[in-house]
Amino acid sequence: MNNVDGKIKVEFEINGYGEETIQGYEGSYKGLEVQRSMDLPKDTTLGEIEEIVNELFEEVRLGYGKQPEQLTAKVAIRALKEDTQITYIG
């Protein structure tokens, strides 16, 4: 549970979705979701996280088949506070 090697588990959830035109349907939507996790050093910067998110956006865009109307990202770092110490989960 405690990642003692100076790393933290960072979880990425990337979604691409949009409306599609499908013959015979009045409304149709398509979505694609990619989830990844990485063990990153504790001193990873927000800029480095953005680079990873941009790479995942490109992966979803290519898997979607065309440019989705919207791409979203959720980044999570899970931690617990035990007494006076933060313990990272992962």
CSV table of N, CA and C in Angstrom, one decimal:
chain,number,residue,atom,x,y,z
A,1,MET,N,0.8,-1.2,0.0
A,1,MET,CA,0.0,0.0,0.0
A,1,MET,C,0.9,1.3,0.0
A,2,ASN,N,1.9,1.3,0.8
A,2,ASN,CA,2.8,2.5,0.8
A,2,ASN,C,3.9,2.3,-0.2
A,3,ASN,N,4.0,3.3,-1.1
A,3,ASN,CA,5.0,3.3,-2.1
A,3,ASN,C,6.3,3.9,-1.5
A,4,VAL,N,7.2,3.1,-1.0
A,4,VAL,CA,8.3,3.6,-0.3
A,4,VAL,C,9.5,4.0,-1.1
A,5,ASP,N,9.5,3.8,-2.4
A,5,ASP,CA,10.6,4.1,-3.3
A,5,ASP,C,10.6,5.5,-3.8
A,6,GLY,N,9.9,6.4,-3.2
A,6,GLY,CA,9.9,7.8,-3.6
A,6,GLY,C,9.0,8.1,-4.8
A,7,LYS,N,8.1,7.2,-5.1
A,7,LYS,CA,7.2,7.3,-6.3
A,7,LYS,C,5.8,7.3,-5.8
A,8,ILE,N,4.9,7.9,-6.6
A,8,ILE,CA,3.5,7.9,-6.3
A,8,ILE,C,2.7,7.4,-7.6
A,9,LYS,N,1.6,6.7,-7.3
A,9,LYS,CA,0.8,6.1,-8.4
A,9,LYS,C,-0.1,7.2,-8.9
A,10,VAL,N,-0.1,7.6,-10.2
A,10,VAL,CA,-0.9,8.6,-10.7
A,10,VAL,C,-1.8,7.9,-11.7
A,11,GLU,N,-3.1,8.1,-11.6
A,11,GLU,CA,-4.1,7.5,-12.5
A,11,GLU,C,-4.7,8.5,-13.4
A,12,PHE,N,-4.8,8.1,-14.7
A,12,PHE,CA,-5.2,9.0,-15.8
A,12,PHE,C,-6.5,8.3,-16.4
A,13,GLU,N,-7.5,9.1,-16.6
A,13,GLU,CA,-8.8,8.7,-17.3
A,13,GLU,C,-9.0,9.7,-18.4
A,14,ILE,N,-9.0,9.3,-19.6
A,14,ILE,CA,-9.2,10.2,-20.8
A,14,ILE,C,-10.4,9.7,-21.5
A,15,ASN,N,-11.3,10.7,-21.8
A,15,ASN,CA,-12.6,10.4,-22.5
A,15,ASN,C,-12.7,11.3,-23.8
A,16,GLY,N,-13.1,10.6,-24.9
A,16,GLY,CA,-13.4,11.4,-26.1
A,16,GLY,C,-14.8,11.0,-26.5
A,17,TYR,N,-15.6,12.0,-26.8
A,17,TYR,CA,-17.0,11.7,-27.2
A,17,TYR,C,-17.6,12.7,-28.1
A,18,GLY,N,-18.6,12.3,-28.8
A,18,GLY,CA,-19.3,13.3,-29.7
A,18,GLY,C,-20.5,12.7,-30.4
A,19,GLU,N,-21.2,13.5,-31.1
A,19,GLU,CA,-22.4,13.0,-31.8
A,19,GLU,C,-21.9,12.5,-33.2
A,20,GLU,N,-22.6,11.4,-33.6
A,20,GLU,CA,-22.4,10.8,-34.9
A,20,GLU,C,-23.6,10.8,-35.7
A,21,THR,N,-23.5,10.7,-37.0
A,21,THR,CA,-24.6,10.5,-37.9
A,21,THR,C,-24.6,9.1,-38.4
A,22,ILE,N,-25.7,8.4,-37.9
A,22,ILE,CA,-25.9,7.0,-38.3
A,22,ILE,C,-27.2,6.8,-39.0
A,23,GLN,N,-27.2,6.3,-40.2
A,23,GLN,CA,-28.5,6.2,-41.0
A,23,GLN,C,-29.5,5.3,-40.2
A,24,GLY,N,-30.7,5.9,-40.1
A,24,GLY,CA,-31.8,5.1,-39.4
A,24,GLY,C,-32.0,5.6,-38.0
A,25,TYR,N,-31.1,6.4,-37.5
A,25,TYR,CA,-31.2,6.9,-36.1
A,25,TYR,C,-31.3,8.4,-36.1
A,26,GLU,N,-32.1,8.9,-35.2
A,26,GLU,CA,-32.3,10.4,-35.1
A,26,GLU,C,-31.2,11.0,-34.2
A,27,GLY,N,-30.6,10.2,-33.3
A,27,GLY,CA,-29.5,10.7,-32.5
A,27,GLY,C,-28.6,9.6,-32.2
A,28,SER,N,-27.3,9.8,-32.3
A,28,SER,CA,-26.3,8.8,-32.0
A,28,SER,C,-25.1,9.5,-31.5
A,29,TYR,N,-24.5,8.9,-30.4
A,29,TYR,CA,-23.3,9.4,-29.8
A,29,TYR,C,-22.3,8.3,-29.7
A,30,LYS,N,-21.0,8.6,-29.7
A,30,LYS,CA,-19.9,7.7,-29.6
A,30,LYS,C,-19.0,8.2,-28.5
A,31,GLY,N,-18.5,7.2,-27.7
A,31,GLY,CA,-17.5,7.6,-26.7
A,31,GLY,C,-16.4,6.6,-26.6
A,32,LEU,N,-15.2,7.0,-26.3
A,32,LEU,CA,-14.0,6.2,-26.1
A,32,LEU,C,-13.3,6.6,-24.8
A,33,GLU,N,-13.0,5.6,-24.0
A,33,GLU,CA,-12.4,5.9,-22.7
A,33,GLU,C,-11.1,5.1,-22.6
A,34,VAL,N,-10.0,5.7,-22.1
A,34,VAL,CA,-8.8,5.1,-21.9
A,34,VAL,C,-8.4,5.4,-20.4
A,35,GLN,N,-8.0,4.3,-19.7
A,35,GLN,CA,-7.5,4.5,-18.4
A,35,GLN,C,-6.1,3.9,-18.3
A,36,ARG,N,-5.2,4.7,-17.7
A,36,ARG,CA,-3.8,4.3,-17.5
A,36,ARG,C,-3.4,4.7,-16.1
A,37,SER,N,-2.4,4.0,-15.6
A,37,SER,CA,-1.7,4.4,-14.3
A,37,SER,C,-0.2,4.3,-14.5
A,38,MET,N,0.5,5.2,-13.8
A,38,MET,CA,1.9,5.2,-13.8
A,38,MET,C,2.5,5.5,-12.4
A,39,ASP,N,3.6,4.9,-12.1
A,39,ASP,CA,4.3,5.2,-10.9
A,39,ASP,C,5.3,6.3,-11.3
A,40,LEU,N,5.1,7.5,-10.8
A,40,LEU,CA,5.9,8.7,-11.1
A,40,LEU,C,6.7,9.2,-9.9
A,41,PRO,N,7.8,9.8,-10.1
A,41,PRO,CA,8.6,10.4,-8.9
A,41,PRO,C,7.7,11.4,-8.2
A,42,LYS,N,7.9,11.6,-6.9
A,42,LYS,CA,7.2,12.6,-6.2
A,42,LYS,C,7.4,14.0,-6.7
A,43,ASP,N,8.5,14.3,-7.3
A,43,ASP,CA,8.8,15.6,-7.8
A,43,ASP,C,8.4,15.9,-9.2
A,44,THR,N,7.5,15.0,-9.7
A,44,THR,CA,6.9,15.3,-11.1
A,44,THR,C,6.2,16.6,-11.1
A,45,THR,N,6.4,17.4,-12.1
A,45,THR,CA,5.8,18.7,-12.2
A,45,THR,C,4.4,18.6,-12.9
A,46,LEU,N,3.6,19.6,-12.8
A,46,LEU,CA,2.3,19.7,-13.5
A,46,LEU,C,2.6,19.7,-15.0
A,47,GLY,N,3.6,20.4,-15.4
A,47,GLY,CA,4.0,20.4,-16.9
A,47,GLY,C,4.2,19.0,-17.4
A,48,GLU,N,4.9,18.2,-16.6
A,48,GLU,CA,5.1,16.8,-17.0
A,48,GLU,C,3.8,16.0,-17.1
A,49,ILE,N,2.9,16.2,-16.1
A,49,ILE,CA,1.6,15.6,-16.1
A,49,ILE,C,0.9,16.0,-17.4
A,50,GLU,N,0.9,17.3,-17.7
A,50,GLU,CA,0.3,17.8,-19.0
A,50,GLU,C,0.8,17.1,-20.2
A,51,GLU,N,2.1,16.8,-20.3
A,51,GLU,CA,2.7,16.1,-21.4
A,51,GLU,C,2.1,14.7,-21.5
A,52,ILE,N,1.9,14.0,-20.4
A,52,ILE,CA,1.4,12.7,-20.4
A,52,ILE,C,-0.1,12.7,-20.9
A,53,VAL,N,-0.9,13.7,-20.3
A,53,VAL,CA,-2.3,13.9,-20.7
A,53,VAL,C,-2.4,14.1,-22.2
A,54,ASN,N,-1.5,15.0,-22.8
A,54,ASN,CA,-1.5,15.2,-24.2
A,54,ASN,C,-1.3,14.0,-25.0
A,55,GLU,N,-0.3,13.1,-24.6
A,55,GLU,CA,-0.1,11.9,-25.3
A,55,GLU,C,-1.3,11.0,-25.3
A,56,LEU,N,-2.0,10.9,-24.1
A,56,LEU,CA,-3.2,10.1,-24.0
A,56,LEU,C,-4.3,10.7,-24.8
A,57,PHE,N,-4.4,12.0,-24.9
A,57,PHE,CA,-5.4,12.7,-25.8
A,57,PHE,C,-5.2,12.2,-27.2
A,58,GLU,N,-4.0,12.2,-27.6
A,58,GLU,CA,-3.7,11.7,-29.0
A,58,GLU,C,-4.0,10.3,-29.2
A,59,GLU,N,-3.8,9.4,-28.2
A,59,GLU,CA,-4.1,8.0,-28.3
A,59,GLU,C,-5.6,7.8,-28.5
A,60,VAL,N,-6.4,8.6,-27.7
A,60,VAL,CA,-7.9,8.5,-27.8
A,60,VAL,C,-8.3,9.1,-29.1
A,61,ARG,N,-7.8,10.2,-29.6
A,61,ARG,CA,-8.2,10.8,-30.8
A,61,ARG,C,-8.0,9.8,-32.0
A,62,LEU,N,-6.8,9.1,-32.0
A,62,LEU,CA,-6.5,8.1,-33.0
A,62,LEU,C,-7.5,6.9,-32.9
A,63,GLY,N,-7.8,6.5,-31.7
A,63,GLY,CA,-8.6,5.3,-31.5
A,63,GLY,C,-10.1,5.6,-31.8
A,64,TYR,N,-10.5,6.9,-31.7
A,64,TYR,CA,-11.8,7.3,-32.0
A,64,TYR,C,-12.2,7.3,-33.4
A,65,GLY,N,-11.2,7.5,-34.3
A,65,GLY,CA,-11.4,7.4,-35.7
A,65,GLY,C,-11.6,8.7,-36.4
A,66,LYS,N,-11.9,9.8,-35.7
A,66,LYS,CA,-12.0,11.1,-36.2
A,66,LYS,C,-11.8,12.0,-35.0
A,67,GLN,N,-11.7,13.3,-35.2
A,67,GLN,CA,-11.6,14.2,-34.0
A,67,GLN,C,-12.9,14.2,-33.2
A,68,PRO,N,-12.8,13.8,-31.9
A,68,PRO,CA,-14.0,13.8,-31.1
A,68,PRO,C,-14.4,15.3,-30.8
A,69,GLU,N,-15.7,15.5,-30.6
A,69,GLU,CA,-16.2,16.8,-30.2
A,69,GLU,C,-15.5,17.3,-28.9
A,70,GLN,N,-15.3,16.4,-28.0
A,70,GLN,CA,-14.8,16.8,-26.7
A,70,GLN,C,-13.8,15.8,-26.2
A,71,LEU,N,-12.7,16.2,-25.7
A,71,LEU,CA,-11.7,15.3,-25.0
A,71,LEU,C,-11.6,15.8,-23.5
A,72,THR,N,-11.7,14.9,-22.6
A,72,THR,CA,-11.6,15.3,-21.2
A,72,THR,C,-10.6,14.4,-20.5
A,73,ALA,N,-10.0,14.9,-19.4
A,73,ALA,CA,-9.0,14.2,-18.7
A,73,ALA,C,-9.3,14.3,-17.2
A,74,LYS,N,-9.1,13.2,-16.5
A,74,LYS,CA,-9.2,13.2,-15.0
A,74,LYS,C,-7.9,12.6,-14.5
A,75,VAL,N,-7.2,13.3,-13.6
A,75,VAL,CA,-5.9,12.8,-13.1
A,75,VAL,C,-6.1,12.6,-11.6
A,76,ALA,N,-5.7,11.5,-11.0
A,76,ALA,CA,-5.9,11.2,-9.6
A,76,ALA,C,-4.6,10.7,-9.0
A,77,ILE,N,-4.4,11.2,-7.8
A,77,ILE,CA,-3.3,10.7,-6.9
A,77,ILE,C,-4.0,10.4,-5.6
A,78,ARG,N,-3.9,9.1,-5.2
A,78,ARG,CA,-4.6,8.7,-4.0
A,78,ARG,C,-3.7,8.6,-2.8
A,79,ALA,N,-4.1,9.2,-1.7
A,79,ALA,CA,-3.3,9.2,-0.5
A,79,ALA,C,-4.2,9.1,0.7
A,80,LEU,N,-3.5,8.7,1.8
A,80,LEU,CA,-4.1,8.6,3.1
A,80,LEU,C,-3.3,9.4,4.1
A,81,LYS,N,-3.9,10.0,5.1
A,81,LYS,CA,-3.1,10.6,6.2
A,81,LYS,C,-3.2,9.7,7.4
A,82,GLU,N,-2.0,9.2,7.8
A,82,GLU,CA,-1.8,8.4,8.9
A,82,GLU,C,-1.0,9.1,9.9
A,83,ASP,N,-1.6,9.5,11.0
A,83,ASP,CA,-1.0,10.4,12.1
A,83,ASP,C,-0.5,11.7,11.4
A,84,THR,N,0.8,11.9,11.3
A,84,THR,CA,1.3,13.1,10.7
A,84,THR,C,1.9,12.8,9.3
A,85,GLN,N,1.8,11.6,8.8
A,85,GLN,CA,2.4,11.3,7.6
A,85,GLN,C,1.4,11.0,6.5
A,86,ILE,N,1.7,11.4,5.2
A,86,ILE,CA,0.9,11.0,4.1
A,86,ILE,C,1.4,9.7,3.5
A,87,THR,N,0.5,8.8,3.3
A,87,THR,CA,0.8,7.5,2.6
A,87,THR,C,0.2,7.5,1.3
A,88,TYR,N,0.9,7.3,0.2
A,88,TYR,CA,0.4,7.2,-1.1
A,88,TYR,C,-0.1,5.8,-1.4
A,89,ILE,N,-1.3,5.6,-2.0
A,89,ILE,CA,-1.8,4.3,-2.3
A,89,ILE,C,-1.4,4.0,-3.7
A,90,GLY,N,-0.9,2.7,-3.8
A,90,GLY,CA,-0.6,2.3,-5.2
A,90,GLY,C,0.6,1.5,-5.2
